[in-house]
Amino acid sequence: MNKPVVASEETLTEPVVVSGIAPAAKAAAGPAYIVLAGISFSHFLNDTMQSLIASVYPILKDTYALDFAQIGMITLAFQFTASLLQPLVGHYTDKKAQPYSLAIGMASTFFGLLLLSIAQQYLVILIAAALVGLGSAVFHPESARIARLASGGRYGFAQSVFQLGGSFGTSMGPVLAALIVVPFGQGSIAWFSSIAGLAIVILWRIGRWYAPQIKAKKTAAIQARPDAPSSRRVAIALLVLVALLFSKQLYVSSLSSYYIFYLIDRFGVSTQTAQIYLFIFLAANAVGAFVGGPLGDRFGRKIVIWISILGALPFTLALPFAGLYASAVLSVIIGLIISSTTSSIIVFAQELVPHRFGMISGVFFGVAFGIGGLGAAVLGKLADHTSIEFVYQVCAYLPAIGLLAVFLPKLPRHAR
């Protein structure tokens, strides 16, 4: 089992460490389940609000006569903001932890939702989406740190619990949009600002738990483990993990942003019915994300990464040729398999660069958001020039990038 590592002066960081608790005692105590539940529930609330943006695309498209490229730009405005800022937030909190920043960042999401509910111009819609993305940029790096701090050494399990909240939050967006936003219109988005208010209260309480347990100080130099990968292997492994995250996140982004339109265009279902099908896919993602972390703790993260990305390939290849109900079944299988890699990829990266935990978490969360946003914009442009069905035929081959996992190093047993 990994022992926490703190950075030296040479790293130019002031790492967050737990005061007054020995590593062995901390691990023996086990996870802080209340804290994990609280941060996971906050992740649920955060991502529920974020997923509303994609869920109301059909309404925005019809109301303002947007094309698919403009829809993709809304996703890009939201996700690129988060992608750009998350590594910077993580780098800063590596030096000095900010326990109350989560509640403050959630206020950006609060105002973004209010602005989106009253937006009458395309530029205002883009600004509102960017504000929600800003809240995400502040939330993810520090909340991932809190999840690890509360893990009791079960890092994959803690990351999965954290991801579970976010995945279920993402899956709830289409359902809430179908039940509330579609019947009552764009203005009803303002009602969801109350969710942001609840999240602010919870995150403030978590900040009060977090604050007394941390201190910033310069410590002795890190002693490199003899069985740790070389710096060159670490750099290659990080690039491979980014590529693997690219294949996974771009495919999920294609379904999240355009699955509704695909079902409407190909099968003629209603918008509300299509949103229910999207919920089924996203719920399967949530279950897969939760299962993947503990499996990585038990069998090794590299094995889970291999199986989860390449294992989805046969089903993604079959999806463009399936009927309506078969598409629903395939989407569940794809969601379960492909999302199980998320926790393993993130924890693998954290183990490779333990003294830059906040920054590396921000980079990988940011890359996930950035890839999704950029991919949605590119896929939207492609759909305008071809068709939604053609987009899904192209995206079906993305899991084949999972073959790059062969270049990942074998981590020491304590860092599996």
GROMACS .gro file of C-alpha atoms in nm:
model
  416
    1MET     CA    1   0.000   0.000   0.000
    2ASN     CA    2   0.136   0.344  -0.089
    3LYS     CA    3   0.269   0.568   0.180
    4PRO     CA    4   0.200   0.940   0.128
    5VAL     CA    5   0.493   1.129  -0.022
    6VAL     CA    6   0.569   1.494   0.048
    7ALA     CA    7   0.786   1.719  -0.163
    8SER     CA    8   1.116   1.883  -0.093
    9GLU     CA    9   1.227   2.240  -0.144
   10GLU     CA   10   1.367   2.135  -0.480
   11THR     CA   11   1.016   2.074  -0.610
   12LEU     CA   12   0.934   2.441  -0.534
   13THR     CA   13   0.609   2.334  -0.376
   14GLU     CA   14   0.467   2.331  -0.026
   15PRO     CA   15   0.273   2.005  -0.021
   16VAL     CA   16  -0.033   1.934   0.186
   17VAL     CA   17   0.030   1.680   0.459
   18VAL     CA   18  -0.181   1.546   0.741
   19SER     CA   19  -0.071   1.679   1.074
   20GLY     CA   20  -0.035   1.465   1.379
   21ILE     CA   21  -0.123   1.136   1.206
   22ALA     CA   22   0.136   0.877   1.116
   23PRO     CA   23   0.096   0.721   0.769
   24ALA     CA   24   0.055   0.373   0.908
   25ALA     CA   25  -0.203   0.483   1.161
   26LYS     CA   26  -0.387   0.676   0.894
   27ALA     CA   27  -0.407   0.372   0.667
   28ALA     CA   28  -0.507   0.147   0.951
   29ALA     CA   29  -0.793   0.379   1.042
   30GLY     CA   30  -0.950   0.317   0.704
   31PRO     CA   31  -1.141   0.562   0.486
   32ALA     CA   32  -1.328   0.857   0.638
   33TYR     CA   33  -1.662   0.749   0.495
   34ILE     CA   34  -1.858   1.057   0.601
   35VAL     CA   35  -1.612   1.286   0.426
   36LEU     CA   36  -1.605   1.064   0.116
   37ALA     CA   37  -1.985   1.062   0.109
   38GLY     CA   38  -1.995   1.439   0.146
   39ILE     CA   39  -1.743   1.511  -0.130
   40SER     CA   40  -1.908   1.252  -0.357
   41PHE     CA   41  -2.251   1.408  -0.298
   42SER     CA   42  -2.103   1.751  -0.372
   43HIS     CA   43  -1.962   1.604  -0.694
   44PHE     CA   44  -2.312   1.476  -0.770
   45LEU     CA   45  -2.463   1.822  -0.724
   46ASN     CA   46  -2.182   1.989  -0.921
   47ASP     CA   47  -2.209   1.759  -1.223
   48THR     CA   48  -2.590   1.756  -1.215
   49MET     CA   49  -2.583   2.129  -1.278
   50GLN     CA   50  -2.313   2.098  -1.542
   51SER     CA   51  -2.500   1.826  -1.732
   52LEU     CA   52  -2.800   2.053  -1.769
   53ILE     CA   53  -2.609   2.245  -2.034
   54ALA     CA   54  -2.590   1.951  -2.274
   55SER     CA   55  -2.941   1.840  -2.181
   56VAL     CA   56  -3.101   2.168  -2.290
   57TYR     CA   57  -2.924   2.175  -2.627
   58PRO     CA   58  -3.241   2.080  -2.819
   59ILE     CA   59  -3.427   2.371  -2.658
   60LEU     CA   60  -3.148   2.619  -2.733
   61LYS     CA   61  -3.110   2.484  -3.086
   62ASP     CA   62  -3.481   2.529  -3.167
   63THR     CA   63  -3.523   2.861  -2.984
   64TYR     CA   64  -3.220   3.036  -3.133
   65ALA     CA   65  -3.188   2.841  -3.463
   66LEU     CA   66  -2.839   2.714  -3.379
   67ASP     CA   67  -2.650   2.469  -3.598
   68PHE     CA   68  -2.445   2.176  -3.469
   69ALA     CA   69  -2.120   2.374  -3.485
   70GLN     CA   70  -2.269   2.640  -3.255
   71ILE     CA   71  -2.390   2.369  -3.017
   72GLY     CA   72  -2.037   2.233  -3.009
   73MET     CA   73  -1.902   2.581  -2.930
   74ILE     CA   74  -2.127   2.599  -2.622
   75THR     CA   75  -1.971   2.274  -2.499
   76LEU     CA   76  -1.628   2.412  -2.583
   77ALA     CA   77  -1.692   2.736  -2.389
   78PHE     CA   78  -1.793   2.534  -2.082
   79GLN     CA   79  -1.529   2.264  -2.095
   80PHE     CA   80  -1.236   2.468  -2.225
   81THR     CA   81  -1.267   2.708  -1.932
   82ALA     CA   82  -1.242   2.416  -1.693
   83SER     CA   83  -0.958   2.261  -1.894
   84LEU     CA   84  -0.750   2.579  -1.898
   85LEU     CA   85  -0.781   2.661  -1.530
   86GLN     CA   86  -0.778   2.323  -1.353
   87PRO     CA   87  -0.401   2.261  -1.381
   88LEU     CA   88  -0.336   2.618  -1.259
   89VAL     CA   89  -0.568   2.568  -0.963
   90GLY     CA   90  -0.401   2.234  -0.884
   91HIS     CA   91  -0.053   2.386  -0.909
   92TYR     CA   92  -0.148   2.665  -0.669
   93THR     CA   93  -0.309   2.433  -0.414
   94ASP     CA   94   0.001   2.211  -0.421
   95LYS     CA   95   0.176   2.509  -0.267
   96LYS     CA   96  -0.102   2.624  -0.039
   97ALA     CA   97  -0.422   2.431   0.024
   98GLN     CA   98  -0.745   2.631  -0.003
   99PRO     CA   99  -1.011   2.439   0.192
  100TYR     CA  100  -1.285   2.698   0.137
  101SER     CA  101  -1.216   2.752  -0.232
  102LEU     CA  102  -1.465   2.478  -0.322
  103ALA     CA  103  -1.758   2.672  -0.179
  104ILE     CA  104  -1.638   2.994  -0.340
  105GLY     CA  105  -1.596   2.824  -0.680
  106MET     CA  106  -1.948   2.685  -0.657
  107ALA     CA  107  -2.075   3.043  -0.653
  108SER     CA  108  -1.953   3.075  -1.012
  109THR     CA  109  -2.175   2.784  -1.110
  110PHE     CA  110  -2.463   2.947  -0.920
  111PHE     CA  111  -2.437   3.269  -1.122
  112GLY     CA  112  -2.375   3.080  -1.447
  113LEU     CA  113  -2.705   2.893  -1.412
  114LEU     CA  114  -2.895   3.213  -1.337
  115LEU     CA  115  -2.742   3.380  -1.642
  116LEU     CA  116  -2.821   3.082  -1.865
  117SER     CA  117  -3.186   3.091  -1.756
  118ILE     CA  118  -3.230   3.450  -1.881
  119ALA     CA  119  -2.987   3.449  -2.176
  120GLN     CA  120  -3.142   3.579  -2.498
  121GLN     CA  121  -2.827   3.607  -2.709
  122TYR     CA  122  -2.579   3.344  -2.822
  123LEU     CA  123  -2.282   3.532  -2.670
  124VAL     CA  124  -2.455   3.546  -2.330
  125ILE     CA  125  -2.516   3.169  -2.350
  126LEU     CA  126  -2.143   3.118  -2.411
  127ILE     CA  127  -2.054   3.338  -2.110
  128ALA     CA  128  -2.298   3.148  -1.886
  129ALA     CA  129  -2.147   2.815  -1.996
  130ALA     CA  130  -1.796   2.950  -1.927
  131LEU     CA  131  -1.899   3.053  -1.572
  132VAL     CA  132  -2.021   2.699  -1.501
  133GLY     CA  133  -1.690   2.571  -1.637
  134LEU     CA  134  -1.503   2.806  -1.403
  135GLY     CA  135  -1.684   2.652  -1.106
  136SER     CA  136  -1.576   2.308  -1.224
  137ALA     CA  137  -1.214   2.422  -1.258
  138VAL     CA  138  -1.206   2.525  -0.892
  139PHE     CA  139  -1.397   2.222  -0.768
  140HIS     CA  140  -1.219   1.920  -0.914
  141PRO     CA  141  -0.846   1.944  -0.818
  142GLU     CA  142  -0.899   2.026  -0.449
  143SER     CA  143  -1.195   1.790  -0.407
  144ALA     CA  144  -0.985   1.508  -0.555
  145ARG     CA  145  -0.720   1.588  -0.296
  146ILE     CA  146  -0.980   1.570  -0.017
  147ALA     CA  147  -1.101   1.232  -0.149
  148ARG     CA  148  -0.745   1.097  -0.136
  149LEU     CA  149  -0.687   1.244   0.210
  150ALA     CA  150  -0.999   1.061   0.333
  151SER     CA  151  -0.913   0.734   0.154
  152GLY     CA  152  -0.728   0.560   0.438
  153GLY     CA  153  -0.485   0.429   0.174
  154ARG     CA  154  -0.760   0.282  -0.051
  155TYR     CA  155  -0.692   0.532  -0.328
  156GLY     CA  156  -0.878   0.357  -0.609
  157PHE     CA  157  -1.183   0.305  -0.390
  158ALA     CA  158  -1.184   0.670  -0.279
  159GLN     CA  159  -1.146   0.792  -0.636
  160SER     CA  160  -1.432   0.567  -0.745
  161VAL     CA  161  -1.661   0.698  -0.471
  162PHE     CA  162  -1.571   1.050  -0.579
  163GLN     CA  163  -1.630   0.967  -0.946
  164LEU     CA  164  -1.957   0.791  -0.865
  165GLY     CA  165  -2.113   1.114  -0.745
  166GLY     CA  166  -2.003   1.299  -1.056
  167SER     CA  167  -2.117   1.027  -1.293
  168PHE     CA  168  -2.463   1.001  -1.138
  169GLY     CA  169  -2.487   1.378  -1.139
  170THR     CA  170  -2.409   1.379  -1.510
  171SER     CA  171  -2.674   1.113  -1.570
  172MET     CA  172  -2.940   1.311  -1.382
  173GLY     CA  173  -2.915   1.612  -1.611
  174PRO     CA  174  -3.116   1.462  -1.899
  175VAL     CA  175  -3.386   1.333  -1.662
  176LEU     CA  176  -3.426   1.669  -1.491
  177ALA     CA  177  -3.426   1.843  -1.827
  178ALA     CA  178  -3.698   1.609  -1.955
  179LEU     CA  179  -3.912   1.654  -1.642
  180ILE     CA  180  -3.859   2.024  -1.576
  181VAL     CA  181  -3.677   2.223  -1.844
  182VAL     CA  182  -3.860   2.083  -2.149
  183PRO     CA  183  -4.212   2.142  -2.007
  184PHE     CA  184  -4.135   2.479  -1.841
  185GLY     CA  185  -3.875   2.627  -2.074
  186GLN     CA  186  -3.535   2.791  -2.048
  187GLY     CA  187  -3.631   3.006  -1.748
  188SER     CA  188  -3.675   2.698  -1.531
  189ILE     CA  189  -3.297   2.650  -1.533
  190ALA     CA  190  -3.289   2.916  -1.260
  191TRP     CA  191  -3.459   2.669  -1.025
  192PHE     CA  192  -3.143   2.459  -1.029
  193SER     CA  193  -2.944   2.743  -0.873
  194SER     CA  194  -3.090   2.613  -0.544
  195ILE     CA  195  -2.880   2.300  -0.598
  196ALA     CA  196  -2.572   2.521  -0.618
  197GLY     CA  197  -2.678   2.684  -0.290
  198LEU     CA  198  -2.699   2.344  -0.121
  199ALA     CA  199  -2.359   2.249  -0.261
  200ILE     CA  200  -2.206   2.569  -0.123
  201VAL     CA  201  -2.327   2.481   0.229
  202ILE     CA  202  -2.195   2.123   0.211
  203LEU     CA  203  -1.859   2.229   0.068
  204TRP     CA  204  -1.818   2.492   0.337
  205ARG     CA  205  -1.870   2.223   0.602
  206ILE     CA  206  -1.619   1.995   0.430
  207GLY     CA  207  -1.377   2.288   0.424
  208ARG     CA  208  -1.410   2.315   0.802
  209TRP     CA  209  -1.313   1.946   0.833
  210TYR     CA  210  -1.026   1.990   0.588
  211ALA     CA  211  -0.869   2.309   0.728
  212PRO     CA  212  -0.734   2.185   1.065
  213GLN     CA  213  -0.583   1.871   0.912
  214ILE     CA  214  -0.349   2.044   0.670
  215LYS     CA  215  -0.037   2.254   0.697
  216ALA     CA  216   0.210   2.379   0.442
  217LYS     CA  217   0.577   2.332   0.519
  218LYS     CA  218   0.902   2.245   0.352
  219THR     CA  219   1.028   1.900   0.437
  220ALA     CA  220   1.322   1.674   0.372
  221ALA     CA  221   1.408   1.566   0.021
  222ILE     CA  222   1.224   1.276  -0.136
  223GLN     CA  223   1.409   0.950  -0.135
  224ALA     CA  224   1.355   0.788  -0.474
  225ARG     CA  225   1.241   0.428  -0.461
  226PRO     CA  226   1.474   0.191  -0.645
  227ASP     CA  227   1.183   0.014  -0.814
  228ALA     CA  228   1.012   0.336  -0.930
  229PRO     CA  229   1.001   0.410  -1.308
  230SER     CA  230   1.266   0.643  -1.448
  231SER     CA  231   1.174   1.004  -1.530
  232ARG     CA  232   1.170   0.913  -1.901
  233ARG     CA  233   0.931   0.623  -1.841
  234VAL     CA  234   0.713   0.850  -1.629
  235ALA     CA  235   0.696   1.110  -1.909
  236ILE     CA  236   0.605   0.843  -2.166
  237ALA     CA  237   0.347   0.692  -1.932
  238LEU     CA  238   0.181   1.029  -1.874
  239LEU     CA  239   0.156   1.085  -2.251
  240VAL     CA  240   0.004   0.739  -2.293
  241LEU     CA  241  -0.247   0.804  -2.016
  242VAL     CA  242  -0.348   1.131  -2.186
  243ALA     CA  243  -0.399   0.943  -2.514
  244LEU     CA  244  -0.607   0.678  -2.339
  245LEU     CA  245  -0.815   0.944  -2.170
  246PHE     CA  246  -0.856   1.108  -2.513
  247SER     CA  247  -1.005   0.792  -2.664
  248LYS     CA  248  -1.237   0.737  -2.370
  249GLN     CA  249  -1.350   1.095  -2.316
  250LEU     CA  250  -1.400   1.182  -2.682
  251TYR     CA  251  -1.623   0.880  -2.729
  252VAL     CA  252  -1.825   0.961  -2.417
  253SER     CA  253  -1.846   1.324  -2.530
  254SER     CA  254  -1.985   1.218  -2.867
  255LEU     CA  255  -2.267   1.032  -2.695
  256SER     CA  256  -2.327   1.295  -2.429
  257SER     CA  257  -2.351   1.586  -2.674
  258TYR     CA  258  -2.515   1.427  -2.978
  259TYR     CA  259  -2.681   1.101  -2.871
  260ILE     CA  260  -3.015   1.280  -2.835
  261PHE     CA  261  -2.994   1.413  -3.192
  262TYR     CA  262  -2.878   1.072  -3.319
  263LEU     CA  263  -3.181   0.895  -3.171
  264ILE     CA  264  -3.420   1.165  -3.295
  265ASP     CA  265  -3.278   1.169  -3.650
  266ARG     CA  266  -3.242   0.794  -3.694
  267PHE     CA  267  -3.539   0.653  -3.501
  268GLY     CA  268  -3.777   0.950  -3.487
  269VAL     CA  269  -3.822   0.940  -3.107
  270SER     CA  270  -3.932   1.247  -2.909
  271THR     CA  271  -3.686   1.473  -2.731
  272GLN     CA  272  -3.799   1.351  -2.389
  273THR     CA  273  -3.767   0.985  -2.491
  274ALA     CA  274  -3.418   1.051  -2.628
  275GLN     CA  275  -3.318   1.216  -2.299
  276ILE     CA  276  -3.428   0.904  -2.110
  277TYR     CA  277  -3.206   0.691  -2.336
  278LEU     CA  278  -2.918   0.931  -2.269
  279PHE     CA  279  -2.983   0.894  -1.895
  280ILE     CA  280  -2.956   0.514  -1.930
  281PHE     CA  281  -2.615   0.547  -2.095
  282LEU     CA  282  -2.488   0.799  -1.840
  283ALA     CA  283  -2.616   0.591  -1.547
  284ALA     CA  284  -2.422   0.293  -1.682
  285ASN     CA  285  -2.117   0.520  -1.691
  286ALA     CA  286  -2.168   0.598  -1.323
  287VAL     CA  287  -2.182   0.232  -1.224
  288GLY     CA  288  -1.874   0.149  -1.431
  289ALA     CA  289  -1.678   0.439  -1.281
  290PHE     CA  290  -1.755   0.313  -0.929
  291VAL     CA  291  -1.656  -0.047  -0.999
  292GLY     CA  292  -1.329   0.036  -1.178
  293GLY     CA  293  -1.144   0.188  -0.881
  294PRO     CA  294  -1.173  -0.106  -0.636
  295LEU     CA  295  -1.084  -0.345  -0.920
  296GLY     CA  296  -0.768  -0.140  -0.979
  297ASP     CA  297  -0.681  -0.161  -0.608
  298ARG     CA  298  -0.721  -0.538  -0.617
  299PHE     CA  299  -0.584  -0.647  -0.954
  300GLY     CA  300  -0.369  -0.355  -1.066
  301ARG     CA  301  -0.463  -0.041  -1.257
  302LYS     CA  302  -0.285  -0.136  -1.580
  303ILE     CA  303  -0.501  -0.449  -1.617
  304VAL     CA  304  -0.820  -0.249  -1.563
  305ILE     CA  305  -0.708   0.011  -1.820
  306TRP     CA  306  -0.641  -0.263  -2.076
  307ILE     CA  307  -0.977  -0.432  -2.030
  308SER     CA  308  -1.193  -0.123  -1.999
  309ILE     CA  309  -1.083   0.061  -2.313
  310LEU     CA  310  -1.015  -0.226  -2.555
  311GLY     CA  311  -1.306  -0.427  -2.414
  312ALA     CA  312  -1.553  -0.163  -2.533
  313LEU     CA  313  -1.432  -0.178  -2.896
  314PRO     CA  314  -1.658  -0.462  -3.025
  315PHE     CA  315  -1.966  -0.290  -2.884
  316THR     CA  316  -1.880   0.058  -3.013
  317LEU     CA  317  -1.829  -0.091  -3.359
  318ALA     CA  318  -2.173  -0.254  -3.344
  319LEU     CA  319  -2.365   0.051  -3.213
  320PRO     CA  320  -2.403   0.243  -3.545
  321PHE     CA  321  -2.574  -0.060  -3.703
  322ALA     CA  322  -2.810  -0.149  -3.416
  323GLY     CA  323  -3.181  -0.081  -3.383
  324LEU     CA  324  -3.335   0.142  -3.115
  325TYR     CA  325  -3.361  -0.112  -2.832
  326ALA     CA  326  -3.036  -0.283  -2.925
  327SER     CA  327  -2.871   0.061  -2.918
  328ALA     CA  328  -2.995   0.107  -2.561
  329VAL     CA  329  -2.849  -0.229  -2.457
  330LEU     CA  330  -2.518  -0.161  -2.631
  331SER     CA  331  -2.494   0.185  -2.476
  332VAL     CA  332  -2.529   0.029  -2.129
  333ILE     CA  333  -2.254  -0.225  -2.200
  334ILE     CA  334  -2.027   0.044  -2.346
  335GLY     CA  335  -2.090   0.275  -2.051
  336LEU     CA  336  -2.013   0.003  -1.796
  337ILE     CA  337  -1.689  -0.101  -1.963
  338ILE     CA  338  -1.538   0.221  -2.090
  339SER     CA  339  -1.605   0.429  -1.777
  340SER     CA  340  -1.438   0.176  -1.546
  341THR     CA  341  -1.100   0.311  -1.660
  342THR     CA  342  -1.146   0.667  -1.530
  343SER     CA  343  -1.040   0.608  -1.170
  344SER     CA  344  -0.750   0.384  -1.271
  345ILE     CA  345  -0.612   0.639  -1.518
  346ILE     CA  346  -0.629   0.923  -1.265
  347VAL     CA  347  -0.482   0.725  -0.974
  348PHE     CA  348  -0.212   0.579  -1.203
  349ALA     CA  349  -0.108   0.933  -1.296
  350GLN     CA  350  -0.113   1.042  -0.931
  351GLU     CA  351   0.114   0.751  -0.837
  352LEU     CA  352   0.358   0.844  -1.114
  353VAL     CA  353   0.392   1.204  -0.991
  354PRO     CA  354   0.303   1.195  -0.619
  355HIS     CA  355   0.472   1.525  -0.530
  356ARG     CA  356   0.259   1.716  -0.785
  357PHE     CA  357  -0.072   1.571  -0.680
  358GLY     CA  358  -0.291   1.880  -0.724
  359MET     CA  359  -0.138   1.979  -1.055
  360ILE     CA  360  -0.152   1.629  -1.205
  361SER     CA  361  -0.512   1.589  -1.090
  362GLY     CA  362  -0.595   1.923  -1.246
  363VAL     CA  363  -0.420   1.832  -1.569
  364PHE     CA  364  -0.606   1.503  -1.607
  365PHE     CA  365  -0.944   1.641  -1.503
  366GLY     CA  366  -0.872   1.939  -1.727
  367VAL     CA  367  -0.767   1.722  -2.019
  368ALA     CA  368  -1.090   1.525  -1.979
  369PHE     CA  369  -1.296   1.844  -1.996
  370GLY     CA  370  -1.085   1.997  -2.272
  371ILE     CA  371  -1.095   1.688  -2.490
  372GLY     CA  372  -1.469   1.668  -2.446
  373GLY     CA  373  -1.518   2.032  -2.538
  374LEU     CA  374  -1.282   2.040  -2.835
  375GLY     CA  375  -1.409   1.704  -2.954
  376ALA     CA  376  -1.771   1.818  -2.933
  377ALA     CA  377  -1.692   2.123  -3.145
  378VAL     CA  378  -1.506   1.920  -3.409
  379LEU     CA  379  -1.769   1.647  -3.415
  380GLY     CA  380  -2.044   1.910  -3.449
  381LYS     CA  381  -1.869   2.060  -3.750
  382LEU     CA  382  -1.829   1.712  -3.899
  383ALA     CA  383  -2.198   1.638  -3.840
  384ASP     CA  384  -2.297   1.959  -4.021
  385HIS     CA  385  -2.097   1.851  -4.328
  386THR     CA  386  -2.193   1.482  -4.320
  387SER     CA  387  -2.445   1.338  -4.074
  388ILE     CA  388  -2.478   1.238  -3.710
  389GLU     CA  389  -2.473   0.870  -3.812
  390PHE     CA  390  -2.139   0.918  -3.988
  391VAL     CA  391  -1.995   1.076  -3.671
  392TYR     CA  392  -2.086   0.765  -3.472
  393GLN     CA  393  -1.929   0.538  -3.731
  394VAL     CA  394  -1.601   0.731  -3.700
  395CYS     CA  395  -1.609   0.745  -3.318
  396ALA     CA  396  -1.666   0.368  -3.302
  397TYR     CA  397  -1.292   0.315  -3.365
  398LEU     CA  398  -1.170   0.540  -3.082
  399PRO     CA  399  -1.132   0.261  -2.821
  400ALA     CA  400  -0.866   0.102  -3.044
  401ILE     CA  401  -0.629   0.367  -2.905
  402GLY     CA  402  -0.632   0.149  -2.592
  403LEU     CA  403  -0.354  -0.055  -2.753
  404LEU     CA  404  -0.115   0.215  -2.634
  405ALA     CA  405  -0.154   0.074  -2.283
  406VAL     CA  406   0.128  -0.167  -2.372
  407PHE     CA  407   0.370   0.124  -2.311
  408LEU     CA  408   0.259   0.181  -1.951
  409PRO     CA  409   0.521   0.080  -1.692
  410LYS     CA  410   0.453  -0.180  -1.427
  411LEU     CA  411   0.417   0.012  -1.103
  412PRO     CA  412   0.568  -0.122  -0.779
  413ARG     CA  413   0.328  -0.348  -0.593
  414HIS     CA  414   0.261  -0.088  -0.323
  415ALA     CA  415   0.150   0.158  -0.596
  416ARG     CA  416  -0.077  -0.069  -0.793
   0.00000   0.00000   0.00000
